[in-house]
PDB file of C-alpha atoms in Angstrom:
ATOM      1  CA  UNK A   1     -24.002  -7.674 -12.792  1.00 74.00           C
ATOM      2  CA  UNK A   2     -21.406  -6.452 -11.960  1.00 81.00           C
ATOM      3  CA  UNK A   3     -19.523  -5.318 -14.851  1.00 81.00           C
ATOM      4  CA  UNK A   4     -22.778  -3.222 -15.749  1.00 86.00           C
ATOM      5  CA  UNK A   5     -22.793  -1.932 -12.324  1.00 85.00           C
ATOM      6  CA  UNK A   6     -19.056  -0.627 -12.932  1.00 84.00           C
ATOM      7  CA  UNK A   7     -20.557   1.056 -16.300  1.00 83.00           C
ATOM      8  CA  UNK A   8     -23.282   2.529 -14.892  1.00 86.00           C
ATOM      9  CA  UNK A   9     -23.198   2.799 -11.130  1.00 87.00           C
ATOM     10  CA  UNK A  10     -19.237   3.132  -9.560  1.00 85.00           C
ATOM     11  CA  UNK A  11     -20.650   3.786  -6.652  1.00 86.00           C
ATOM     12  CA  UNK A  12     -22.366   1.099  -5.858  1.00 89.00           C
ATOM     13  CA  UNK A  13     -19.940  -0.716  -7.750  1.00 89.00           C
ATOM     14  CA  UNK A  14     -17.414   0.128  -5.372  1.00 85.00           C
ATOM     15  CA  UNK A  15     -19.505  -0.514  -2.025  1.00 88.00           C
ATOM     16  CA  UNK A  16     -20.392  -3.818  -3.250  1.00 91.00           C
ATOM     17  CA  UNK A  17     -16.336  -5.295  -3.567  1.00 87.00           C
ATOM     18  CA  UNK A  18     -15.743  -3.681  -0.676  1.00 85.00           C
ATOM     19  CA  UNK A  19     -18.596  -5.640   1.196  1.00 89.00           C
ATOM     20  CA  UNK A  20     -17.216  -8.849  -0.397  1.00 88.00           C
ATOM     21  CA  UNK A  21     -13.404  -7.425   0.624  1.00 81.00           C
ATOM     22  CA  UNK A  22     -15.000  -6.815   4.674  1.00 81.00           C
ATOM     23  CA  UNK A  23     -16.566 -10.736   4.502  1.00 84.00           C
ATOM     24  CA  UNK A  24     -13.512 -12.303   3.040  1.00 79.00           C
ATOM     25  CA  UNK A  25     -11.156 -10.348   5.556  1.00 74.00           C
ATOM     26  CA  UNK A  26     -13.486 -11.522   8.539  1.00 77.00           C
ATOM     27  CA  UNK A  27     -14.250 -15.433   7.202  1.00 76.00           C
ATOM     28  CA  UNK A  28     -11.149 -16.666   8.096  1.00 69.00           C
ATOM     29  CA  UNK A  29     -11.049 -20.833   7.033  1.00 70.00           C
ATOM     30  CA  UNK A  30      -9.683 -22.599   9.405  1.00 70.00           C
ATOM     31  CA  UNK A  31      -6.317 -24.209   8.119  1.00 71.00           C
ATOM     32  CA  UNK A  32      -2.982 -26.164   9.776  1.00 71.00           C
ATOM     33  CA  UNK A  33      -0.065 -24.227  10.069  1.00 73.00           C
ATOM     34  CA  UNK A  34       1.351 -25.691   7.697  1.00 71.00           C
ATOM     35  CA  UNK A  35      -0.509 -25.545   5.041  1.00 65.00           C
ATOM     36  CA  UNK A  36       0.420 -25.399   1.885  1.00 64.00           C
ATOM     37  CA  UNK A  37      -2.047 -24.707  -0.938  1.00 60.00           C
ATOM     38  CA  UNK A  38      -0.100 -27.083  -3.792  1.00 59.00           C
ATOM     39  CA  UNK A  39      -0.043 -24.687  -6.545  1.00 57.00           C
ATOM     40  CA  UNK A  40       2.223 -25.698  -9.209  1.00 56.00           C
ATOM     41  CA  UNK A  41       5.468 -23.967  -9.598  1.00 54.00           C
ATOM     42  CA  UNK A  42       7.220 -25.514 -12.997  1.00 59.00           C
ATOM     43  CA  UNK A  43       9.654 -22.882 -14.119  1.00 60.00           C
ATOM     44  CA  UNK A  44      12.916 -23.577 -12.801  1.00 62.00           C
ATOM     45  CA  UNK A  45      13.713 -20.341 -12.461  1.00 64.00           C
ATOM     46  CA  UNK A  46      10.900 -18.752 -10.013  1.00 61.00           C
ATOM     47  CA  UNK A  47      11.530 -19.844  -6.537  1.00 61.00           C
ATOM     48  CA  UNK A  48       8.832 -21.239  -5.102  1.00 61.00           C
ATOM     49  CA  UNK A  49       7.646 -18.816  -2.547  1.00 59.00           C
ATOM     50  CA  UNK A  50       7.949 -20.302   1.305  1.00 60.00           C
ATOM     51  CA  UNK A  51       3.943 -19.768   2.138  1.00 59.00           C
ATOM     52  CA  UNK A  52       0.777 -19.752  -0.236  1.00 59.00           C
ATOM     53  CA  UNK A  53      -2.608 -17.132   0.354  1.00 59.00           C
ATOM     54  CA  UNK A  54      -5.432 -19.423   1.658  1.00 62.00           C
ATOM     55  CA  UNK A  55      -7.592 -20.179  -1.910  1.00 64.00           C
ATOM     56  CA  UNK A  56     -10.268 -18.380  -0.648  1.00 64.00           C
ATOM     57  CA  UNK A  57      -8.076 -15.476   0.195  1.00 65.00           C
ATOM     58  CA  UNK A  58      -6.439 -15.245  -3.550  1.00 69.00           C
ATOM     59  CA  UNK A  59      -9.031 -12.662  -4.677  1.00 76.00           C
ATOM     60  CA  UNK A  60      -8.101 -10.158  -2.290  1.00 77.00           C
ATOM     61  CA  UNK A  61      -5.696  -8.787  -5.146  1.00 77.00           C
ATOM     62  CA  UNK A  62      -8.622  -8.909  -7.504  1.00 80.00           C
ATOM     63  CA  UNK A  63     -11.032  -7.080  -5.055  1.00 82.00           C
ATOM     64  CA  UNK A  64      -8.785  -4.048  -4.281  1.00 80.00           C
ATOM     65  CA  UNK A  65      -8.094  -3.708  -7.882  1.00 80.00           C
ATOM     66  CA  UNK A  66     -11.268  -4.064  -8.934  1.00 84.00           C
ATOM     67  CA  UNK A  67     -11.910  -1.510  -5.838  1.00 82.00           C
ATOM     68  CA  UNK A  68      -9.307   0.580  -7.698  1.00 79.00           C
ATOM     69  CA  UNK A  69     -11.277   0.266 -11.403  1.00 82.00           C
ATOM     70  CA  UNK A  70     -14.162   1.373  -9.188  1.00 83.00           C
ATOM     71  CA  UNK A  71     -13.039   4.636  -7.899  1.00 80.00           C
ATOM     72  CA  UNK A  72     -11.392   5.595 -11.427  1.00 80.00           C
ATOM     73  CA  UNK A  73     -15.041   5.088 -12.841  1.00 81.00           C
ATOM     74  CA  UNK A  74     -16.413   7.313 -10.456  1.00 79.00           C
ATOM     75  CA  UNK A  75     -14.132  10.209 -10.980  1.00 73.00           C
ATOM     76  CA  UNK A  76     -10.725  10.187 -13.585  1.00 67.00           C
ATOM     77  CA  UNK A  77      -9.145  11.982 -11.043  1.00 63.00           C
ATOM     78  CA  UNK A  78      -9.277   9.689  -8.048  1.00 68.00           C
ATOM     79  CA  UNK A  79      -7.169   6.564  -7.761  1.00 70.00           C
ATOM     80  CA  UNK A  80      -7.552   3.403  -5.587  1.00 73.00           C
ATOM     81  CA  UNK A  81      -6.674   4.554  -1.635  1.00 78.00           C
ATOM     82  CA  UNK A  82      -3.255   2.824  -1.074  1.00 82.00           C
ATOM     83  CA  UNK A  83      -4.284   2.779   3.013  1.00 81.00           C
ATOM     84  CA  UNK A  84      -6.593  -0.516   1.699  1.00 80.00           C
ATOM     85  CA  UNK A  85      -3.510  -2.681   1.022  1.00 80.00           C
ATOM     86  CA  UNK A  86      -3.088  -2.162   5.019  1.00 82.00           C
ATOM     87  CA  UNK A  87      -6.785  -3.375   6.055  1.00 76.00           C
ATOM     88  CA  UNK A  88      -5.671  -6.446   3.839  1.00 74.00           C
ATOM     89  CA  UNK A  89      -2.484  -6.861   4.984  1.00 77.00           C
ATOM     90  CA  UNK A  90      -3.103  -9.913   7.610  1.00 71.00           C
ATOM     91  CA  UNK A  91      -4.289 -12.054   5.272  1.00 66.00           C
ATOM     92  CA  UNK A  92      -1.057 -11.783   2.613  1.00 64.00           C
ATOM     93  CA  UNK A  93       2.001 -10.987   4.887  1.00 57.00           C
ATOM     94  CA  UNK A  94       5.327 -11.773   2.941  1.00 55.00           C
ATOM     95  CA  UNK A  95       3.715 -12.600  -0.312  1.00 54.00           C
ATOM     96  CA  UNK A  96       3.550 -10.085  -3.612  1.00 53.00           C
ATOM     97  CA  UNK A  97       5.960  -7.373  -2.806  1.00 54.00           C
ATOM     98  CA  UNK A  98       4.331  -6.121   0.116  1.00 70.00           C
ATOM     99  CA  UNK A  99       6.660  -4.073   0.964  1.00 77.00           C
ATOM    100  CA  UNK A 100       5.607  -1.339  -1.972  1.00 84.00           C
ATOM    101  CA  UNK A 101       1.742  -1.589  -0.725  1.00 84.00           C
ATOM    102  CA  UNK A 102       2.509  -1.007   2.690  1.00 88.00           C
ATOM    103  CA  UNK A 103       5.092   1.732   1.840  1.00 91.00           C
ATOM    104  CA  UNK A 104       2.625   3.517   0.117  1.00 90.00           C
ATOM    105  CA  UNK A 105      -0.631   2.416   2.173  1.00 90.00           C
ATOM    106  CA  UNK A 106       2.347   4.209   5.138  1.00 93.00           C
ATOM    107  CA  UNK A 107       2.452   7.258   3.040  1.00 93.00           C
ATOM    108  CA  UNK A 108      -1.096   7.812   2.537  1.00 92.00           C
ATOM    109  CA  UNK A 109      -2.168   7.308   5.926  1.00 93.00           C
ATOM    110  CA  UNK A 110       0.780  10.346   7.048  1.00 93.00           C
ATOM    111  CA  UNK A 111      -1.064  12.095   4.456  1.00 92.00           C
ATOM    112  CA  UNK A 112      -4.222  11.833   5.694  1.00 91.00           C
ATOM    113  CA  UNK A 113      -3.174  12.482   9.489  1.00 90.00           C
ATOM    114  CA  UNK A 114      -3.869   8.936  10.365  1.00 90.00           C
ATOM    115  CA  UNK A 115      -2.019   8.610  13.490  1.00 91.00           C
ATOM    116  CA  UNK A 116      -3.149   5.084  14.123  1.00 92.00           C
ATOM    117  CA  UNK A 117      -3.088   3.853  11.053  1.00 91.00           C
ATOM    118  CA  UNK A 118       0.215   4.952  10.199  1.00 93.00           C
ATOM    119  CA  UNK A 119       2.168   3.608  13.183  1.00 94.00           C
ATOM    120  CA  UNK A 120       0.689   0.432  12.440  1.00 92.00           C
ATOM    121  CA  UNK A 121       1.986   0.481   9.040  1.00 92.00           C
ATOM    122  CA  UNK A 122       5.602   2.054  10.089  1.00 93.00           C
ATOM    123  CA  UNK A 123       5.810  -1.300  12.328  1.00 93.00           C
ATOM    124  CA  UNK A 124       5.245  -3.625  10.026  1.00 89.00           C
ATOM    125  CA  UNK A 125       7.674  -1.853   7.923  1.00 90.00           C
ATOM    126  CA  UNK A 126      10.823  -1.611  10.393  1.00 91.00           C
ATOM    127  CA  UNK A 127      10.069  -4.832  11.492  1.00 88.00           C
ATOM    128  CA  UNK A 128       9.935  -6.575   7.966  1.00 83.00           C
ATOM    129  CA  UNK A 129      12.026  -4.537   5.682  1.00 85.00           C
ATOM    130  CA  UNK A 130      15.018  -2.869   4.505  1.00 86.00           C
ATOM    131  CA  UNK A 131      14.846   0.821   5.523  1.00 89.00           C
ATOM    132  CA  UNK A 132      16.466   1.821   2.574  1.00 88.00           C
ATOM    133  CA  UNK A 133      13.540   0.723   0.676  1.00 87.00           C
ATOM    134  CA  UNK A 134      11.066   2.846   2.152  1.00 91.00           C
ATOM    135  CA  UNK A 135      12.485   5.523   4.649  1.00 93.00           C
ATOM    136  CA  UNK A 136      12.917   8.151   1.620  1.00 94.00           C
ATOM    137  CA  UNK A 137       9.248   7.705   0.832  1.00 94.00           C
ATOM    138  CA  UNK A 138       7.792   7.962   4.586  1.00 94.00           C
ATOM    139  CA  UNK A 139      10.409  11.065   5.081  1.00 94.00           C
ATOM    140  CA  UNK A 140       8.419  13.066   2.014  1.00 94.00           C
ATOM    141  CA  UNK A 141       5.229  11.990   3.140  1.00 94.00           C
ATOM    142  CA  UNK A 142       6.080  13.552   6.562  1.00 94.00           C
ATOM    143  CA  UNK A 143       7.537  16.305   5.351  1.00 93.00           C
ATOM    144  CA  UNK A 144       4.448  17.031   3.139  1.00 92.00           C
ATOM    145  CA  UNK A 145       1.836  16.429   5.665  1.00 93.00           C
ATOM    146  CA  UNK A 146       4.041  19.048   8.179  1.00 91.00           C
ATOM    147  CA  UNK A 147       4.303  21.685   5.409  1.00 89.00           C
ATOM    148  CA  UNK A 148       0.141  21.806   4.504  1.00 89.00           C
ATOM    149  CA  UNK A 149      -0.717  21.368   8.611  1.00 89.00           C
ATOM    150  CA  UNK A 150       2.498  22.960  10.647  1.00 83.00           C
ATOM    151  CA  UNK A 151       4.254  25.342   8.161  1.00 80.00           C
ATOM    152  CA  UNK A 152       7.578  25.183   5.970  1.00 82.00           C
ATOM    153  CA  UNK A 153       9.680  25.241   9.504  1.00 84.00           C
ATOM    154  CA  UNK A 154       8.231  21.915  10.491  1.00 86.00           C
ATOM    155  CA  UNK A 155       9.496  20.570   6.948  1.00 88.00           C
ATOM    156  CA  UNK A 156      13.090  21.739   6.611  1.00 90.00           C
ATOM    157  CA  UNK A 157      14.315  19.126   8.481  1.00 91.00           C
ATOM    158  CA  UNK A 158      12.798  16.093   6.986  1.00 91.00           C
ATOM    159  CA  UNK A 159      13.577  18.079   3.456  1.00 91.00           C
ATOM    160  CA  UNK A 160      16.944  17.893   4.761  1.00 92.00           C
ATOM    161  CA  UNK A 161      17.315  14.397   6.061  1.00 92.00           C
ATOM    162  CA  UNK A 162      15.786  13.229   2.858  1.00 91.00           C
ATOM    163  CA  UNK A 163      18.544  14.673   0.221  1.00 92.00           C
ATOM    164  CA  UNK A 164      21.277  14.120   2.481  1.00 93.00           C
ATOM    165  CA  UNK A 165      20.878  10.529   4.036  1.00 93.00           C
ATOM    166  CA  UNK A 166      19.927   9.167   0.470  1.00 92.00           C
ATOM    167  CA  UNK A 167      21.395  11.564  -2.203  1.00 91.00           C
ATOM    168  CA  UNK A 168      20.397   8.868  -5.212  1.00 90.00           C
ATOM    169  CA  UNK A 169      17.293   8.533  -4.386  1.00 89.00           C
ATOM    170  CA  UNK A 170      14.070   9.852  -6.977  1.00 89.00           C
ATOM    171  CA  UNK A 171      12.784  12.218  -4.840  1.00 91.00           C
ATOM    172  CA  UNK A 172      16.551  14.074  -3.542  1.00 91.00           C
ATOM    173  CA  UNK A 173      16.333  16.837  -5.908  1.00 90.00           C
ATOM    174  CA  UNK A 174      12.521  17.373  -5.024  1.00 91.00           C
ATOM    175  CA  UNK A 175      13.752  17.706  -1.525  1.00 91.00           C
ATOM    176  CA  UNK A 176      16.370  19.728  -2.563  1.00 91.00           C
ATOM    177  CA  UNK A 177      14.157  22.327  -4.402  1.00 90.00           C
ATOM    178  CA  UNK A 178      11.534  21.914  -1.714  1.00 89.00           C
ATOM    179  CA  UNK A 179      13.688  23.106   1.119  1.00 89.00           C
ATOM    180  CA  UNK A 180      15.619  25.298  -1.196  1.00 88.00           C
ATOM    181  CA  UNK A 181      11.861  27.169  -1.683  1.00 86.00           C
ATOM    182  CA  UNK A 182      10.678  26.459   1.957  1.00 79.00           C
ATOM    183  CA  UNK A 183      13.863  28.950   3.392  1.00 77.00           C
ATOM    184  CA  UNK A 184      16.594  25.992   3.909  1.00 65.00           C
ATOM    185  CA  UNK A 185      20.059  26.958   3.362  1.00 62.00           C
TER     186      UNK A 185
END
């Protein structure tokens, strides 16, 4: 069913994981703290990570993904809304490089002028990672959402901040150019 719905309805394709996402996020099983969910690890050389997902939790991956097939069914253009991996987050904290999905669930929700949303995720962040990680990211997501609402003088800073507090970073020269072209000298 639901493959064909995927072919032929996205839509409702799309409504229906997210449904299943909304009652697996609220059914939470009641476990000890503890718990461990004795999946085997036998290569030597993965460490074995220091908390599992609850079983009935492991297809939260699958759902967003499959949320993510979804929405590029429904249009080629449109891409799976990085601000989910937030709604999830509670469920998978410190498991499956979070910090990328949260980064990026960060800088959608500055995007979108999430206020909320995006203090929430900017928490989590300073609180569980490296700033170096994920700083340079926020700073161009700010700097975009200032320049489309506020005007190139709102962005000159953060342009600014961006190329010269991590020069090696991907997106330096981007800044560079951008505040080169937004009046920055």
């Amino acid at each position: 069913i639901d493959y064909t719905l995927l072919l032929t309805q996205p839509q409702a394709y799309v409504d229906r994981k997210k449904q299943e996402l909304t009652q697996l996020i609220k059914s939470k099983p009641n476990r000890p703290a503890n718990y461990r969910s004795g999946l085997p690890y036998k290569t030597k050389n993965v460490p074995k990570p220091t908390s599992h997902p609850w079983p009935e939790q492991r297809k939260i991956y699958h759902l967003v993904f499959a949320i993510g097939d979804g929405m590029r069914r429904l249009q080629p253009q449109q891409t799976l809304d990085p601000s989910l991996w937030l709604e999830v987050y509670d469920l998978w904290p410190g498991y499956y490089l979070n910090d990328e999905r949260i980064r990026d669930a960060a800088c959608a929700l500055i995007r979108k002028g999430d206020k909320a949303g995006a203090a929430r995720a900017m928490a989590i962040l300073a609180k569980q990672y490296n700033k170096l990680t994920w700083e340079p990211n926020v700073l161009m997501a700010q700097a975009e959402y200032m320049r489309d609402n506020s005007g190139n003088a709102q962005a000159i800073p953060l342009y600014r901040e961006l190329f010269s507090n991590y020069p090696q970073h991907t997106l330096a020269g981007r800044a560079r150019q951008l505040y080169k072209d937004a009046g920055g000298r």
